[in-house]
Short mmCIF file of N, CA, C and O in Angstrom, two decimals:
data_model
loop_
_atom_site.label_atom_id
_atom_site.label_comp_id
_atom_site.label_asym_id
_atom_site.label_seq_id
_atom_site.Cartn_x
_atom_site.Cartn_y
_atom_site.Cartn_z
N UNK A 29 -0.43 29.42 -16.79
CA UNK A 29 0.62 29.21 -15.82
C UNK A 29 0.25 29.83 -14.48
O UNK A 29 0.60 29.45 -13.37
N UNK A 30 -0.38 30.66 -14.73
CA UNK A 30 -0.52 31.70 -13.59
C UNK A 30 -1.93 30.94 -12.80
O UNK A 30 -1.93 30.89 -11.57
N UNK A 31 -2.91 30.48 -13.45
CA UNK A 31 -3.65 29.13 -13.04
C UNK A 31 -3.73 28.07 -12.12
O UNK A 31 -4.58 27.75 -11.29
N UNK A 32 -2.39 27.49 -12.54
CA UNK A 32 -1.40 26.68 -11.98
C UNK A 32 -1.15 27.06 -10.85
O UNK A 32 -1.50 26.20 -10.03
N UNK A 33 -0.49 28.40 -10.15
CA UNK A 33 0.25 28.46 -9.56
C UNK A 33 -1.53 28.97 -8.28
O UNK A 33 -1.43 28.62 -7.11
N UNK A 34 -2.44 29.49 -8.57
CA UNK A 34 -3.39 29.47 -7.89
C UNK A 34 -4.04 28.68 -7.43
O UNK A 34 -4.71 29.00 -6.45
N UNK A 35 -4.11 27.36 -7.93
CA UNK A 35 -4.46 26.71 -7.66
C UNK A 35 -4.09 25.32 -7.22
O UNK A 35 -4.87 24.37 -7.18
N UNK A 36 -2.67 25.29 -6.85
CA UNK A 36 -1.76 24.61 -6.04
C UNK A 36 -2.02 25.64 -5.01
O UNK A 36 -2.71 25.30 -4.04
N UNK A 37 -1.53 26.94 -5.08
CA UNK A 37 -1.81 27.35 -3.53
C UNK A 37 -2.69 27.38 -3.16
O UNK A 37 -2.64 27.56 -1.94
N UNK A 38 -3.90 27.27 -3.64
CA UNK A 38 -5.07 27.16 -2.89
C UNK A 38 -6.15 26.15 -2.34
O UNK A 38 -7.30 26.15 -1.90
N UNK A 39 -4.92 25.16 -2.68
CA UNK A 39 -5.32 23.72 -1.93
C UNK A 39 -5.54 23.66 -0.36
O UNK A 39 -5.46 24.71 0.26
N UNK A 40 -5.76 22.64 0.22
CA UNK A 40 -6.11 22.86 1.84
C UNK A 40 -5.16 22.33 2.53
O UNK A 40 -5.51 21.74 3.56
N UNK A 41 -3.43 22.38 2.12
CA UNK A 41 -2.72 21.54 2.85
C UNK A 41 -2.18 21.61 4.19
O UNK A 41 -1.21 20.98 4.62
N UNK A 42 -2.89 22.40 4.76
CA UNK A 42 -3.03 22.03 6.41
C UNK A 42 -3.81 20.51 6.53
O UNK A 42 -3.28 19.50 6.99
N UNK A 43 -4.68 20.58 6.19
CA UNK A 43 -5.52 19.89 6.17
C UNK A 43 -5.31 18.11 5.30
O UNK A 43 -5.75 17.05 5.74
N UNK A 44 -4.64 18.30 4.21
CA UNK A 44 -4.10 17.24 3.68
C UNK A 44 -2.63 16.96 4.09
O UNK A 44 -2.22 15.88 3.67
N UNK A 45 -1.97 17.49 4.62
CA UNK A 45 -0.94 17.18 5.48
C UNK A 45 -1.27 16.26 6.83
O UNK A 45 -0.81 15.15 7.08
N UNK A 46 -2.23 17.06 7.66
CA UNK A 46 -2.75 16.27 8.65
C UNK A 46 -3.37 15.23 8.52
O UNK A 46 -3.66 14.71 9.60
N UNK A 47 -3.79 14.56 7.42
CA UNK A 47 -4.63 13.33 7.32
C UNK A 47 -3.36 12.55 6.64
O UNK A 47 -3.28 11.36 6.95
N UNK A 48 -2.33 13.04 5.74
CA UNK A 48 -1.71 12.23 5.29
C UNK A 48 -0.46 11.78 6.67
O UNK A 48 0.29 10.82 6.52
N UNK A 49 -0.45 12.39 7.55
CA UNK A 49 0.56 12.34 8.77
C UNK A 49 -0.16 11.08 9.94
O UNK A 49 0.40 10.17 10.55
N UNK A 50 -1.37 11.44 9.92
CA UNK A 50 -1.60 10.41 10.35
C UNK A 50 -2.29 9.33 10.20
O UNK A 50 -2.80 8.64 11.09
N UNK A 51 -2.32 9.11 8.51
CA UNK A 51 -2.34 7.87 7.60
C UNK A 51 -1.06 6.88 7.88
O UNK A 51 -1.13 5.71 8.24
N UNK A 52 0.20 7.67 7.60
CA UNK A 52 1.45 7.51 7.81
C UNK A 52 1.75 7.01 9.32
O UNK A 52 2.50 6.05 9.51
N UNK A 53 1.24 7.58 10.21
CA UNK A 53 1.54 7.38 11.08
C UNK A 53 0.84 5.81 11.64
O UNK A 53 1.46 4.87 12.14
N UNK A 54 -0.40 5.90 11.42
CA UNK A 54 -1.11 4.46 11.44
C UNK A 54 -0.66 3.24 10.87
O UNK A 54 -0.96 2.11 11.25
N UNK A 55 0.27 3.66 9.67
CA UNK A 55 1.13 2.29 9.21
C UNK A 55 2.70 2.13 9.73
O UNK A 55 3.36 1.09 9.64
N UNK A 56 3.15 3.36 10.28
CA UNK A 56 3.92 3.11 11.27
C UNK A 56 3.88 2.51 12.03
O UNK A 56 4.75 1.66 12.18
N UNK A 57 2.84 2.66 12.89
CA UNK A 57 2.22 1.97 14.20
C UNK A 57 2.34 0.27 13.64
O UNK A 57 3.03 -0.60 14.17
N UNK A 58 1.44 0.11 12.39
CA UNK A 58 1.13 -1.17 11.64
C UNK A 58 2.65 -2.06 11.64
O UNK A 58 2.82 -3.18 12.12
N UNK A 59 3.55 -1.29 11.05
CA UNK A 59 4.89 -1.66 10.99
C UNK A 59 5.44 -2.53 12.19
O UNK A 59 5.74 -3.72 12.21
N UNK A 60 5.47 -1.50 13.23
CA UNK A 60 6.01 -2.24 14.55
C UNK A 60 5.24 -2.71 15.11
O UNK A 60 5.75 -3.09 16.16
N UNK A 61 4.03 -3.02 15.07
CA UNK A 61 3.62 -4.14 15.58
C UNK A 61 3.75 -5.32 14.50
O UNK A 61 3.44 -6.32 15.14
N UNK A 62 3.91 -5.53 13.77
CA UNK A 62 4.36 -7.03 12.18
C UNK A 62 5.41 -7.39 13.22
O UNK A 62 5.37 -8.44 13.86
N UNK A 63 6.85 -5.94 13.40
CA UNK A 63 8.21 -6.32 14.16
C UNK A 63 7.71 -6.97 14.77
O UNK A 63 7.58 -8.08 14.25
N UNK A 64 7.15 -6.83 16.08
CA UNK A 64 7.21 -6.54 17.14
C UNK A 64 6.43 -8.46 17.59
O UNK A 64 6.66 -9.08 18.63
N UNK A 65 5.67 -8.88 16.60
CA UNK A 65 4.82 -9.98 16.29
C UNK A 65 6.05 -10.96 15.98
O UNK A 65 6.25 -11.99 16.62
N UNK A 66 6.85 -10.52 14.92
CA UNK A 66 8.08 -11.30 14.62
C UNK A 66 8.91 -11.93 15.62
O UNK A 66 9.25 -13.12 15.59
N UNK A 67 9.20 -11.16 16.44
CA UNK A 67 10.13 -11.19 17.61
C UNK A 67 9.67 -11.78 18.85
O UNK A 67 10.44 -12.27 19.67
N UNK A 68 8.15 -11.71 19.01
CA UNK A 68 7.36 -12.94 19.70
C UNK A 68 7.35 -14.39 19.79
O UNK A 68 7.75 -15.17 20.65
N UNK A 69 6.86 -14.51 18.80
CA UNK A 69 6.70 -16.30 18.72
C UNK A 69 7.56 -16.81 16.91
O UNK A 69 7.99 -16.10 16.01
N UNK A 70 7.48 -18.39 17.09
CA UNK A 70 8.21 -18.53 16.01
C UNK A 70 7.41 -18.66 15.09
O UNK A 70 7.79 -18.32 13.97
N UNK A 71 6.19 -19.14 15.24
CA UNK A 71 4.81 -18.87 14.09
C UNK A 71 4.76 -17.97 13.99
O UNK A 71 4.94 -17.91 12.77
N UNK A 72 4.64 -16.95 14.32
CA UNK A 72 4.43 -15.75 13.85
C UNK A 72 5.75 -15.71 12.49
O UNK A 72 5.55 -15.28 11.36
N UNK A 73 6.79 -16.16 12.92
CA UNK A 73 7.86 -15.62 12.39
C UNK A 73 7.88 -15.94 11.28
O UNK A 73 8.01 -15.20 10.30
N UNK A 74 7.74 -17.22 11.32
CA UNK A 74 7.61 -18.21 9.84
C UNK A 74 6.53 -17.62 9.07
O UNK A 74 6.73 -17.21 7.93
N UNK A 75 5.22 -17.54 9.72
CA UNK A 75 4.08 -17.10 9.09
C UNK A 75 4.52 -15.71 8.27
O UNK A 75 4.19 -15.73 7.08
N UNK A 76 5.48 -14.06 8.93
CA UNK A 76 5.99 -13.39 8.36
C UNK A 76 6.81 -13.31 6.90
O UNK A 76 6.63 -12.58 5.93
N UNK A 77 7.86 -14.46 7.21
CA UNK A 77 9.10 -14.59 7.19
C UNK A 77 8.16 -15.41 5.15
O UNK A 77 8.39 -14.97 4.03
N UNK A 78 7.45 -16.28 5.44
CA UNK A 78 6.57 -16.58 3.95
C UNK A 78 5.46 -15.46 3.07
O UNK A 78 4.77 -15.50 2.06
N UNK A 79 5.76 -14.59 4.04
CA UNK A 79 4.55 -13.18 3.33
C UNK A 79 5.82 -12.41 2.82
O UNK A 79 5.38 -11.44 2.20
N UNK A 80 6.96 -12.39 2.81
CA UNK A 80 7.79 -11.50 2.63
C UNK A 80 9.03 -12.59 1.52
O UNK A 80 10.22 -12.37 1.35
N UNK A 81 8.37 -13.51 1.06
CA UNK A 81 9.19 -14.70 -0.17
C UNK A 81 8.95 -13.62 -1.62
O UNK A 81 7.97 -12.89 -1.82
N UNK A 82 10.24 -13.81 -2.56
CA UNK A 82 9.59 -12.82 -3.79
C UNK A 82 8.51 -13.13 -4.55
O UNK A 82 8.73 -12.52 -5.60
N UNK A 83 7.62 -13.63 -4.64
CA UNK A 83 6.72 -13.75 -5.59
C UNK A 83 5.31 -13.28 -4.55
O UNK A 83 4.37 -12.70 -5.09
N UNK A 84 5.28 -13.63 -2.85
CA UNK A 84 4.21 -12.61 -2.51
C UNK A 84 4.78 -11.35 -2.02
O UNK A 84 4.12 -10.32 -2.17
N UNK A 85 5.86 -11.32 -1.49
CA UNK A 85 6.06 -10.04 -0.75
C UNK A 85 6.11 -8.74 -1.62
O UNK A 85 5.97 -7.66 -1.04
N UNK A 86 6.31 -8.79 -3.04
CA UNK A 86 6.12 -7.86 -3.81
C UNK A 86 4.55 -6.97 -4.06
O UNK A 86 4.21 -5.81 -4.27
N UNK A 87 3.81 -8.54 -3.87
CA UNK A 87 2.39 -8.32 -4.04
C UNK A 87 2.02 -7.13 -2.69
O UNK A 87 1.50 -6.01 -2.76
N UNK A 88 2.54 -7.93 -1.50
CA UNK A 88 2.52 -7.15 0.10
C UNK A 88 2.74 -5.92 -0.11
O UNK A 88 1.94 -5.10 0.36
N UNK A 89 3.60 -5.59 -0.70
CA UNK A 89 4.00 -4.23 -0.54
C UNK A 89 2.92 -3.30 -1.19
O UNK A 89 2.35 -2.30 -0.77
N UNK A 90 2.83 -4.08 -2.51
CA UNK A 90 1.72 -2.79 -3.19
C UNK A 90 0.49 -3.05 -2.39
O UNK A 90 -0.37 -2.21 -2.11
N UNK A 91 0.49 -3.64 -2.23
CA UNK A 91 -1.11 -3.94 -1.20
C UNK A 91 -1.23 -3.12 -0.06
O UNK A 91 -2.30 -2.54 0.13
N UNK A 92 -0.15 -2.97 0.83
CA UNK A 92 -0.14 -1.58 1.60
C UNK A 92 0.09 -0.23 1.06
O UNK A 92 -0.27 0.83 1.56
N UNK A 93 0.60 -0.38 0.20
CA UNK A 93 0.96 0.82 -0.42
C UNK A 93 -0.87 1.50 -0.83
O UNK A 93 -1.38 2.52 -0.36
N UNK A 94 -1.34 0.76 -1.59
CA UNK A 94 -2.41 0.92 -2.19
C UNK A 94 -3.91 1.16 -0.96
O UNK A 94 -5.03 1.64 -1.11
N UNK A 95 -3.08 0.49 0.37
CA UNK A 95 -4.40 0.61 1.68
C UNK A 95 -3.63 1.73 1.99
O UNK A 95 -4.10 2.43 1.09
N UNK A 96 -2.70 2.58 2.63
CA UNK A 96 -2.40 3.61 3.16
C UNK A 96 -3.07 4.47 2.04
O UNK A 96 -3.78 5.28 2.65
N UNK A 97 -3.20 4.72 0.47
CA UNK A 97 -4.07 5.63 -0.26
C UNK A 97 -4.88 5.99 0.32
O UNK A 97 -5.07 7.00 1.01
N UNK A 98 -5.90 4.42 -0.15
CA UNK A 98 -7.37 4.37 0.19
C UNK A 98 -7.55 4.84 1.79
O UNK A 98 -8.59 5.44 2.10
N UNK A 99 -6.56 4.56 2.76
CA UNK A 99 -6.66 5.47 3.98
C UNK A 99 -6.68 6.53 3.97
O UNK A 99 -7.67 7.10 4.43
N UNK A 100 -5.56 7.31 3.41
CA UNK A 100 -5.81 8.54 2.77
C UNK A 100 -6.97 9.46 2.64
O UNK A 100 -7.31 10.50 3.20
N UNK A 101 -7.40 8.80 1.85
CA UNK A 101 -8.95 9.62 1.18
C UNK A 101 -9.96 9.05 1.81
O UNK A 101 -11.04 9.64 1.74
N UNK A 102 -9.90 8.12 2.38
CA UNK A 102 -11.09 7.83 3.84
C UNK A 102 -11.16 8.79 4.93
O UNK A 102 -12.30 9.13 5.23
N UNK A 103 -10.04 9.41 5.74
CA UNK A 103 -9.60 10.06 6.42
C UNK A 103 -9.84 12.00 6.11
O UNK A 103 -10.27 12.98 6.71
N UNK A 104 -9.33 11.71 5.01
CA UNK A 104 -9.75 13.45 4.23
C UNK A 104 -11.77 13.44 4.11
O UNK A 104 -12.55 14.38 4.30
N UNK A 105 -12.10 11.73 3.66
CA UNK A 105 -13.87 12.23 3.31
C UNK A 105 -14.01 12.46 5.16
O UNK A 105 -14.75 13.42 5.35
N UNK A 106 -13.69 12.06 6.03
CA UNK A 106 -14.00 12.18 7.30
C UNK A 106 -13.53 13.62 8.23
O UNK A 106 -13.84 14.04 9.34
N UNK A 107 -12.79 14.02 7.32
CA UNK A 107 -11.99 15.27 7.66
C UNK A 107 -12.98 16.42 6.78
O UNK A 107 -13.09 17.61 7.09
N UNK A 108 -13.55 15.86 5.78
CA UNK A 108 -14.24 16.92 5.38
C UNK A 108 -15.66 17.73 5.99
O UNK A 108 -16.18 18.82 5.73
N UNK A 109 -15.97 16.67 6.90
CA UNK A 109 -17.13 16.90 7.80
C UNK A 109 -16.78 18.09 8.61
O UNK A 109 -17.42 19.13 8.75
N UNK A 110 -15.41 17.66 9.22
CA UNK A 110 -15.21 18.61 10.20
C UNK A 110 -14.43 19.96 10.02
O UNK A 110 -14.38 20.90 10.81
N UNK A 111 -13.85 19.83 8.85
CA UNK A 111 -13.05 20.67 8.70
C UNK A 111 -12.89 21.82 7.86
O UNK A 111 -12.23 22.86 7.85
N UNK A 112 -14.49 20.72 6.50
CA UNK A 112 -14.90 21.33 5.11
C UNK A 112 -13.48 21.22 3.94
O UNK A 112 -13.23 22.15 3.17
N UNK A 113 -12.81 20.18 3.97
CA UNK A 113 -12.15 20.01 3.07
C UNK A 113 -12.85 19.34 1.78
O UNK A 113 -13.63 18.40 1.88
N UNK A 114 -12.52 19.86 0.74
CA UNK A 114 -13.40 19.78 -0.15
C UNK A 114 -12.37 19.01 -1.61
O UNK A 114 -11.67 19.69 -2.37
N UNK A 115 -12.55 17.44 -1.68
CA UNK A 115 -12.08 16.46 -2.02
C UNK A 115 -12.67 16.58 -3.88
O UNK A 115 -13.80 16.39 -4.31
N UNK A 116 -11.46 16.92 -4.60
CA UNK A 116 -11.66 16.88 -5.73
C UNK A 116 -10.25 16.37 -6.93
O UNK A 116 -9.18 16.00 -6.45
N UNK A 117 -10.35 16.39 -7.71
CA UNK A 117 -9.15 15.93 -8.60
C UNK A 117 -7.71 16.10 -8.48
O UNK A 117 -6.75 15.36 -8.69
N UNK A 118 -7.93 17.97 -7.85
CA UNK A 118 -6.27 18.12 -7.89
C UNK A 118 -6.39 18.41 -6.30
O UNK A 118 -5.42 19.05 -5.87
N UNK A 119 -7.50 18.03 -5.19
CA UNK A 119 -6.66 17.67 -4.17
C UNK A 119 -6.52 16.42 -3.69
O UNK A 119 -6.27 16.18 -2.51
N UNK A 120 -6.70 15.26 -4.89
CA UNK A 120 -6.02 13.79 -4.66
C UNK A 120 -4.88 14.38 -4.99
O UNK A 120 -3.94 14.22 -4.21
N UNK A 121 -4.74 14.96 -5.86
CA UNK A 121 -3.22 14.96 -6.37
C UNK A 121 -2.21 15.76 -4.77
O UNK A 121 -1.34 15.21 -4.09
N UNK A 122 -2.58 16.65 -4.68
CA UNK A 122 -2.17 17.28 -3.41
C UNK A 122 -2.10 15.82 -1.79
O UNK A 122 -1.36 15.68 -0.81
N UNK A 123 -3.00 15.24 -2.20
CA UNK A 123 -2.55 14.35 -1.33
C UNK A 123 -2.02 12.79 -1.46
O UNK A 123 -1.78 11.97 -0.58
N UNK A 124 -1.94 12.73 -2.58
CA UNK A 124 -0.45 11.72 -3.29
C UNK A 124 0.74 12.71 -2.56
O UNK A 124 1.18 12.47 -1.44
N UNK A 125 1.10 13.71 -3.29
CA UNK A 125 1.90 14.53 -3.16
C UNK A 125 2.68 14.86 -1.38
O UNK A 125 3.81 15.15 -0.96
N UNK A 126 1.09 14.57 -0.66
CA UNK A 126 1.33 14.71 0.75
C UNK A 126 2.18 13.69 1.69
O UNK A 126 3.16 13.87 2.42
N UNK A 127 1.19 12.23 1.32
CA UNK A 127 1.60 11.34 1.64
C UNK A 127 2.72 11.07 1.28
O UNK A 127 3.31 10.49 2.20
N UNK A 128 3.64 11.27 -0.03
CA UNK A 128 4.60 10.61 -0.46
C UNK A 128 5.78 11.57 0.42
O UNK A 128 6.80 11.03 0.83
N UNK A 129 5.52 13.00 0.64
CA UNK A 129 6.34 13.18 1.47
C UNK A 129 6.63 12.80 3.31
O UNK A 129 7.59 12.72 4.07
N UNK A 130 5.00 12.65 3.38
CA UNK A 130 5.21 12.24 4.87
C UNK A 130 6.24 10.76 4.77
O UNK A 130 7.29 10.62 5.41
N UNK A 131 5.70 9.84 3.89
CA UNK A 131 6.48 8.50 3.49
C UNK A 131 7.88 8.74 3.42
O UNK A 131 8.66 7.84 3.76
N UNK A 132 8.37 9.99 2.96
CA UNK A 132 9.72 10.35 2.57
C UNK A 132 10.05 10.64 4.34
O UNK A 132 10.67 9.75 4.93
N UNK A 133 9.68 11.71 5.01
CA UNK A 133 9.97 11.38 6.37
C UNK A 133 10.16 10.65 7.42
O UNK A 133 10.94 10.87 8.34
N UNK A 134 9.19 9.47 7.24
CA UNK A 134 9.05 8.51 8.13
C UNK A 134 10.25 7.68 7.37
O UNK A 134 10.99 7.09 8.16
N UNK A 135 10.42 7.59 6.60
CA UNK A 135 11.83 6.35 5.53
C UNK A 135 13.03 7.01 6.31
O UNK A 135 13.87 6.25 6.79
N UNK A 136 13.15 8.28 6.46
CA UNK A 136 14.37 8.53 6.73
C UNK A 136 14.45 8.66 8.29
O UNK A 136 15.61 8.73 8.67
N UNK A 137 13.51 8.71 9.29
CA UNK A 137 13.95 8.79 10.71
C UNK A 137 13.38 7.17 10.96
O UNK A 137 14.18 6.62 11.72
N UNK A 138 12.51 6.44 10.66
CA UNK A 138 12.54 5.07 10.86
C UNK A 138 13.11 4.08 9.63
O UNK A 138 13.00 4.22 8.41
N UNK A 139 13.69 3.17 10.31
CA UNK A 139 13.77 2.04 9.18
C UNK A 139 12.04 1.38 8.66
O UNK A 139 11.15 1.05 9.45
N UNK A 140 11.96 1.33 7.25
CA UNK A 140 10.64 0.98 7.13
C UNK A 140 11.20 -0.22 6.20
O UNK A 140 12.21 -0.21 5.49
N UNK A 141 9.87 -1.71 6.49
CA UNK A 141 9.83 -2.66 6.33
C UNK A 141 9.32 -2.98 5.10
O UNK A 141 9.75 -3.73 4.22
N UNK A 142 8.49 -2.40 5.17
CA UNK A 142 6.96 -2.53 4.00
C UNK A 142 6.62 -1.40 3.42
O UNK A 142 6.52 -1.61 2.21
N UNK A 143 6.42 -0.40 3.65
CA UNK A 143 6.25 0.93 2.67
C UNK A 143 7.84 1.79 3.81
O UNK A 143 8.20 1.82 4.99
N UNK A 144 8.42 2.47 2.11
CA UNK A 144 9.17 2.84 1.85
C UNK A 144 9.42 4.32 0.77
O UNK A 144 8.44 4.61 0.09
N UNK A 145 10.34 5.00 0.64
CA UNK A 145 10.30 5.97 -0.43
C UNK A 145 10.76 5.53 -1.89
O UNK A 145 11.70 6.07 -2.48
N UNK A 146 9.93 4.36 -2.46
CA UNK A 146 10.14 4.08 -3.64
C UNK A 146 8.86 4.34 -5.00
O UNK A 146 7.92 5.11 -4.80
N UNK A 147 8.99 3.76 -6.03
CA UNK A 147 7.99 4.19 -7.04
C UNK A 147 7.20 2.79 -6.71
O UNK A 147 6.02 2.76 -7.08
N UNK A 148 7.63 1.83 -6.17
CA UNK A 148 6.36 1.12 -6.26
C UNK A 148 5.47 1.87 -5.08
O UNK A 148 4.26 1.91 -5.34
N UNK A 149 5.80 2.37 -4.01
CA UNK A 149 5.29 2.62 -3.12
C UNK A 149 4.30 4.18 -4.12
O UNK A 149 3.28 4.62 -3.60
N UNK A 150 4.47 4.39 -4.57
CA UNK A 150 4.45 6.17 -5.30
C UNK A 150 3.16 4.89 -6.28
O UNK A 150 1.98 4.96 -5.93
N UNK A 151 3.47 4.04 -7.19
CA UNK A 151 2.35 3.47 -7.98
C UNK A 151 0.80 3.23 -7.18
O UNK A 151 -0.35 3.48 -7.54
N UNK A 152 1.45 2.54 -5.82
CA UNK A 152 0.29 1.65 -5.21
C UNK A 152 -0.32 2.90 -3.71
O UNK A 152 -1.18 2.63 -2.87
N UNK A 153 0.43 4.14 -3.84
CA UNK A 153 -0.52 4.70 -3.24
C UNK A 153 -1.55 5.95 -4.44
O UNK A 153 -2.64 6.46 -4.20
N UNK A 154 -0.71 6.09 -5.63
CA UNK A 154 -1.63 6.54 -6.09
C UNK A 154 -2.64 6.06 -6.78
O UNK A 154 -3.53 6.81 -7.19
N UNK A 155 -2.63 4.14 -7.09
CA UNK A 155 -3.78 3.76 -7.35
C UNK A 155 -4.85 3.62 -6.12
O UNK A 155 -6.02 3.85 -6.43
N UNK A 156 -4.61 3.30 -4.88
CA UNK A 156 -5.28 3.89 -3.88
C UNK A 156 -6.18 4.53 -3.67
O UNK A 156 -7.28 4.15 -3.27
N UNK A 157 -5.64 6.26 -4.07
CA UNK A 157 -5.97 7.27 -3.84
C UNK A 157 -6.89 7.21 -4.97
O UNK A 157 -7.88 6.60 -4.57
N UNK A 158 -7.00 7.47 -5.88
CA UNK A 158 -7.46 7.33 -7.07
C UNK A 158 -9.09 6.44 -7.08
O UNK A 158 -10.21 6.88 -7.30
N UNK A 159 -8.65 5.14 -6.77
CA UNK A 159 -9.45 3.76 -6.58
C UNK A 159 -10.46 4.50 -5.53
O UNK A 159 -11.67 4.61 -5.72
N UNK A 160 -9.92 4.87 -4.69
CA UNK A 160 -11.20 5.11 -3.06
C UNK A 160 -11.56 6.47 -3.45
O UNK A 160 -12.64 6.67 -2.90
N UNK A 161 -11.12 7.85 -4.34
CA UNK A 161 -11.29 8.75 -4.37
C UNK A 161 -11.97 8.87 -5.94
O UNK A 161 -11.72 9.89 -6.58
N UNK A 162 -12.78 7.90 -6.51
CA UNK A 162 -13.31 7.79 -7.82
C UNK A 162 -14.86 8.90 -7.89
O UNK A 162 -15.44 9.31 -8.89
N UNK A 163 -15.15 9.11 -6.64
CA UNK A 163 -16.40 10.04 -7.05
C UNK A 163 -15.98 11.17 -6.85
O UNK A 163 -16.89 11.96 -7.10
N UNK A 164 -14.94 11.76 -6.48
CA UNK A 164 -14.40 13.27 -6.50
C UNK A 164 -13.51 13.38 -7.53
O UNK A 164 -12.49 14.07 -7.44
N UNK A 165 -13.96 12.44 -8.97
CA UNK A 165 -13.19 12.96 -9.91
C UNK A 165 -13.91 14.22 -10.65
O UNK A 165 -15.12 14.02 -10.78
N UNK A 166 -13.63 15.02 -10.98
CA UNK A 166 -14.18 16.26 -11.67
C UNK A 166 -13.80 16.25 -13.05
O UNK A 166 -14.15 17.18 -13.79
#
């Protein structure tokens, strides 16, 4: 137990905070510009308006869900250069953990379209993370 508790704190979450903030933040950005495309032209709209029917838009969602991961841990291997964060089993987990709260922030001060604070969103970023973070399994 006492294990446990050392080694959650001794994760790098300065460091996995900051990559998961502005993972988050990059699909923010992603977000309002989709809006922002919508509200342009009417192709666009239609073109939207059929990515978001139930049988693909479900697919859509995990599909971002699952690229903000893999952003994730792209961002941390690039962060590790500079920063020496050192990418291993339980700091994917630390940065599931990260992201899902930055996700929990951004849900509640923006309206979000496409990723949201749900479990599909929680499934498809931790296969993600997981998927792009397969050689820092220990």
């Amino acid at each position: 137990m006492n294990d446990f508790w050392y080694r959650f704190k001794s994760q790098p979450w300065r460091n996995l905070g900051l990559a998961s903030a502005l993972t988050v933040t990059l699909a923010a950005l992603a977000e309002i510009l989709l809006v922002l495309c919508n509200n342009s032209s009417k192709i666009c709209h239609d073109s939207i308006l059929f990515m978001f029917q139930p049988p693909l838009g479900q697919v859509f969602v995990i599909g971002a869900a699952v690229g903000v991961g893999a952003l994730g841990v792209y961002l941390c291997e690039n962060w590790e250069r500079v920063a020496g964060v050192s990418l291993n089993t339980a700091s994917l987990w630390s940065l599931v953990l990260c992201l899902m709260l930055a996700i929990g922030i951004k849900s509640f001060l923006l309206n979000s379209l496409i990723l949201d604070f749900s479990q599909v969103s929680l499934i498809g970023i931790m296969v993600g993370v997981f998927w792009k973070g397969r050689p820092y399994w220990r």
